Coordinates of C-alpha atoms in Angstrom, one line a residue:
M689 CA -77.4 43.4 36.8
G690 CA -73.9 44.4 37.7
G691 CA -71.4 42.3 37.0
V692 CA -68.3 42.6 34.4
P693 CA -68.8 43.6 31.2
R694 CA -68.7 41.7 28.2
A695 CA -66.3 41.3 25.7
R696 CA -68.3 42.7 22.1
S697 CA -67.2 40.5 19.4
E698 CA -67.3 41.7 15.8
P699 CA -69.5 40.7 13.3
G700 CA -69.7 37.7 11.6
R701 CA -66.8 36.6 13.8
S702 CA -66.7 34.3 16.4
R703 CA -64.8 33.8 19.9
G704 CA -63.4 30.4 17.8
D705 CA -61.8 31.9 14.7
Q706 CA -58.8 33.6 17.3
P707 CA -57.1 30.1 17.6
Q708 CA -57.8 29.2 14.0
S709 CA -55.6 32.2 13.3
D710 CA -53.1 31.5 15.0
L711 CA -52.8 27.6 13.9
G712 CA -53.1 28.9 10.8
Q713 CA -49.9 31.1 11.1
S714 CA -48.3 28.2 12.8
T715 CA -49.6 25.9 9.7
L716 CA -47.6 28.8 7.6
D717 CA -44.2 28.8 9.4
E718 CA -43.8 25.1 9.9
R719 CA -44.4 24.8 5.5
R720 CA -42.2 27.6 5.1
A721 CA -39.8 25.8 6.9
Q722 CA -40.7 22.6 5.2
F723 CA -40.3 23.8 2.6
L724 CA -36.7 25.7 2.9
A725 CA -35.8 22.6 3.6
A726 CA -36.6 21.1 1.4
F727 CA -35.3 23.4 -1.6
S728 CA -31.8 24.0 0.0
H729 CA -31.4 19.9 -0.5
E730 CA -32.8 19.8 -4.0
L731 CA -30.2 22.7 -4.2
R732 CA -27.2 21.4 -2.5
T733 CA -27.0 17.6 -4.2
P734 CA -26.1 18.9 -7.2
L735 CA -24.0 21.6 -6.6
T736 CA -21.9 19.5 -4.1
S737 CA -21.5 16.9 -7.3
I738 CA -20.5 20.3 -9.2
V739 CA -18.0 21.0 -6.6
S740 CA -16.4 17.7 -6.7
F741 CA -15.7 17.8 -10.2
I742 CA -14.2 20.8 -9.8
E743 CA -11.5 19.3 -7.5
L744 CA -11.1 17.3 -9.8
L745 CA -10.5 18.9 -12.8
R746 CA -7.9 20.8 -10.3
G747 CA -6.4 17.8 -9.9
E748 CA -5.6 17.8 -13.8
A749 CA -4.4 21.3 -14.1
D750 CA -1.6 20.5 -15.7
G751 CA -3.7 19.5 -18.9
L752 CA -6.1 23.3 -18.7
S753 CA -4.9 26.4 -20.6
E754 CA -5.1 29.7 -18.7
D755 CA -8.4 30.5 -20.1
G756 CA -9.6 26.8 -18.9
L757 CA -8.3 27.8 -15.5
H758 CA -9.7 31.3 -15.4
F759 CA -13.3 29.4 -16.1
L760 CA -12.9 26.8 -13.5
G761 CA -12.0 29.5 -11.2
I762 CA -14.9 31.4 -11.4
L763 CA -17.2 28.2 -11.6
E764 CA -15.5 27.3 -8.5
R765 CA -16.1 30.9 -6.7
N766 CA -19.5 31.1 -7.6
A767 CA -20.7 27.1 -6.8
D768 CA -19.3 28.2 -3.2
R769 CA -21.5 31.5 -3.2
V770 CA -24.5 29.3 -3.8
L771 CA -23.3 26.9 -0.9
R772 CA -22.8 29.6 1.4
L773 CA -26.4 30.9 0.2
I774 CA -28.1 27.9 1.2
D775 CA -26.4 27.7 4.6
D776 CA -27.4 31.3 6.0
L777 CA -31.0 30.2 4.7
L778 CA -31.1 26.6 6.6
I779 CA -29.7 28.6 9.6
L780 CA -31.8 31.5 8.9
N781 CA -35.0 29.6 9.2
R782 CA -34.0 27.4 12.2
L783 CA -33.0 30.8 14.4
E784 CA -36.4 32.5 13.4
A785 CA -37.7 28.7 14.8
G786 CA -36.0 28.5 17.7
A787 CA -34.6 25.4 16.4
L788 CA -31.0 26.0 16.1
P789 CA -29.7 24.5 19.6
L790 CA -26.2 25.9 21.0
E791 CA -23.5 23.5 22.2
L792 CA -22.1 25.5 24.8
T793 CA -18.7 25.3 26.3
Q794 CA -15.8 27.9 28.5
V795 CA -14.5 29.4 25.1
S796 CA -11.5 31.6 25.0
V797 CA -13.0 34.6 22.7
A798 CA -9.5 36.2 22.3
G799 CA -8.6 32.5 20.8
L800 CA -11.8 32.6 18.4
A801 CA -10.4 36.5 17.7
T802 CA -6.9 35.0 16.4
E803 CA -8.3 31.7 14.2
A804 CA -11.2 34.6 12.9
V805 CA -7.9 36.4 11.8
R806 CA -6.2 34.0 10.7
N807 CA -9.2 32.8 8.4
A808 CA -9.8 36.2 7.2
A809 CA -6.3 37.0 6.6
P810 CA -5.5 35.3 2.9
R811 CA -8.5 37.4 1.5
A812 CA -7.3 40.8 3.3
A813 CA -3.6 39.9 1.9
K814 CA -4.7 39.5 -1.8
S815 CA -7.6 42.8 -1.3
G816 CA -4.1 45.4 0.1
I817 CA -6.1 45.0 3.7
T818 CA -4.2 45.3 7.1
I819 CA -5.8 43.4 10.0
H820 CA -4.3 44.3 13.6
L821 CA -5.8 41.9 16.1
D822 CA -5.6 43.3 19.6
T823 CA -6.7 41.0 22.5
G824 CA -7.0 41.7 25.6
E825 CA -7.1 39.1 29.4
G826 CA -10.4 38.1 30.2
P827 CA -12.0 34.1 31.6
P828 CA -13.7 32.3 29.2
A829 CA -16.9 32.8 27.8
P830 CA -19.8 30.3 27.8
A831 CA -20.4 30.2 24.0
D832 CA -20.9 27.6 21.7
P833 CA -17.5 27.7 19.9
R834 CA -19.0 26.7 16.2
R835 CA -21.3 29.7 16.4
L836 CA -19.1 32.6 18.0
L837 CA -16.1 31.7 15.0
Q838 CA -19.5 31.6 12.7
V839 CA -20.4 35.7 14.3
L840 CA -16.4 37.0 14.2
D841 CA -16.0 35.5 10.6
N842 CA -19.1 37.4 9.1
L843 CA -17.9 40.2 10.9
I844 CA -14.3 40.3 9.7
G845 CA -15.2 39.2 6.5
N846 CA -17.5 42.0 6.1
A847 CA -15.1 44.2 7.1
V848 CA -12.5 43.1 4.1
K849 CA -14.9 43.3 1.5
F850 CA -16.2 47.0 2.1
S851 CA -12.7 48.0 2.5
N852 CA -10.7 49.6 -0.2
A853 CA -7.0 48.3 -0.7
G854 CA -4.7 50.0 1.8
G855 CA -7.6 49.8 3.9
L856 CA -7.1 48.7 8.1
V857 CA -9.2 45.9 9.6
R858 CA -9.2 45.8 13.7
V859 CA -10.2 43.2 16.3
V860 CA -9.9 44.4 19.2
T861 CA -11.4 42.1 22.3
R862 CA -11.9 43.4 25.8
C863 CA -13.5 42.0 29.0
T864 CA -15.3 44.0 31.5
R865 CA -16.7 42.4 35.3
S866 CA -19.5 41.2 33.7
S867 CA -18.7 41.2 29.5
W868 CA -16.9 40.3 27.0
R869 CA -16.7 43.6 23.7
I870 CA -15.7 42.5 20.2
D871 CA -15.3 45.0 17.7
V872 CA -14.3 44.8 14.5
S873 CA -14.0 48.1 13.1
D874 CA -12.6 49.0 9.0
T875 CA -11.3 52.0 7.4
G876 CA -14.0 51.3 4.1
I877 CA -17.3 53.0 2.6
G878 CA -19.1 53.0 5.6
I879 CA -23.3 52.8 6.4
P880 CA -25.7 55.7 5.0
P881 CA -26.6 57.1 8.8
D882 CA -30.7 56.5 7.9
E883 CA -29.7 52.8 7.2
A884 CA -27.6 51.3 10.1
A885 CA -30.2 50.3 12.2
R886 CA -32.3 48.6 9.2
L887 CA -29.1 46.3 8.0
F888 CA -29.8 43.4 10.8
G889 CA -32.9 42.2 9.0
P890 CA -33.1 39.6 6.4
F891 CA -32.3 40.4 3.1
V892 CA -31.2 44.0 4.1
R893 CA -27.6 46.0 2.5
G894 CA -26.4 49.3 2.8
S895 CA -27.4 51.0 -0.7
N896 CA -24.3 52.7 -1.2
A897 CA -23.1 48.9 -1.1
R898 CA -25.7 47.8 -3.7
I899 CA -24.3 50.7 -5.9
A900 CA -21.2 50.3 -5.7
G901 CA -21.9 46.6 -7.0
L902 CA -20.3 44.9 -3.6
P903 CA -21.2 41.1 -3.6
G904 CA -23.8 40.0 -1.1
T905 CA -27.4 38.3 0.6
G906 CA -27.9 40.7 3.3
L907 CA -28.3 37.7 5.4
G908 CA -25.2 37.5 7.4
L909 CA -25.7 39.9 9.9
S910 CA -29.4 39.0 10.3
I911 CA -27.5 35.5 11.0
V912 CA -24.8 37.3 13.9
K913 CA -27.5 39.2 15.6
G914 CA -29.6 35.9 16.1
L915 CA -26.6 33.2 17.3
V916 CA -25.2 36.8 19.4
E917 CA -29.0 36.8 21.0
M918 CA -28.8 33.4 21.7
H919 CA -26.0 33.8 23.7
G920 CA -27.5 36.1 25.7
G921 CA -25.6 39.1 24.0
H922 CA -26.4 42.1 22.1
V923 CA -24.8 43.8 19.0
K924 CA -24.8 48.0 17.9
V925 CA -23.4 49.3 15.3
E926 CA -21.3 52.8 14.7
S927 CA -20.7 54.0 10.7
S928 CA -19.3 57.5 9.4
L929 CA -20.5 57.3 5.6
G930 CA -17.2 57.1 3.8
E931 CA -15.1 56.7 6.9
G932 CA -15.8 53.3 8.5
T933 CA -18.0 51.3 10.4
T934 CA -17.3 49.9 13.6
F935 CA -19.5 46.3 14.8
S936 CA -19.2 45.9 18.8
V937 CA -20.6 42.1 20.1
F938 CA -21.1 42.0 24.0
L939 CA -21.2 38.5 25.4
P940 CA -22.0 37.8 29.4
V941 CA -19.0 36.7 31.3
H942 CA -21.9 34.0 32.7
A943 CA -24.3 32.1 30.8
T944 CA -27.8 33.6 30.6
V945 CA -28.7 31.3 27.6
A946 CA -32.4 30.7 27.2
A947 CA -33.5 27.3 27.0
R948 CA -34.4 26.4 23.4

């Protein structure tokens, strides 16, 4: 008798198993999100207290020796580093869960680029690195200014971190009819050719950065990619090992943000 052939089932497995499998993965993801949230909260609470006491000690700096000030600086830097790691874990977790809302407004891309360069200037000056900003004219972009600034802070911060003294970081914004392009270029250590495409994955770092002992968690570029894609844009990277790297962010002039 003719008709539609029936799908064959694997021995010992019913059709009802598939929804259970999907449900199991969903439950696993939910539990992972809950664990990260609880874990991050438990770490943040004592760290916030530590940072507060460091600030109190800073207020009594006149009574501290030179060694005491040095050790206090080490405590402060490492506490801030762990707090940033916690923030990155939470943001990445919310990005992967599709639970990070955007507060869209009309944003001046040139203005945000200027603010991000200003944020990075003290660290760049301390490292002997020059930042050159070149902003083009164009209409405002529909974006979440806080999240877009986070993208630029991350990219410019990386450019400074991976450059040597005397290096140059260039931040260029240009607008076409349909999109904004933001280039962040450096004259730093570059990225091995076979590793560039993988750097946007979580916890992935360039092998030369690890060998050089440069600090980092490998979360920043994954967050950058996720935030830019939430805005309906994309990111690309071009690099020459030992010569430098350029990250390019493309953002639509008109809103194309997916509903969350």
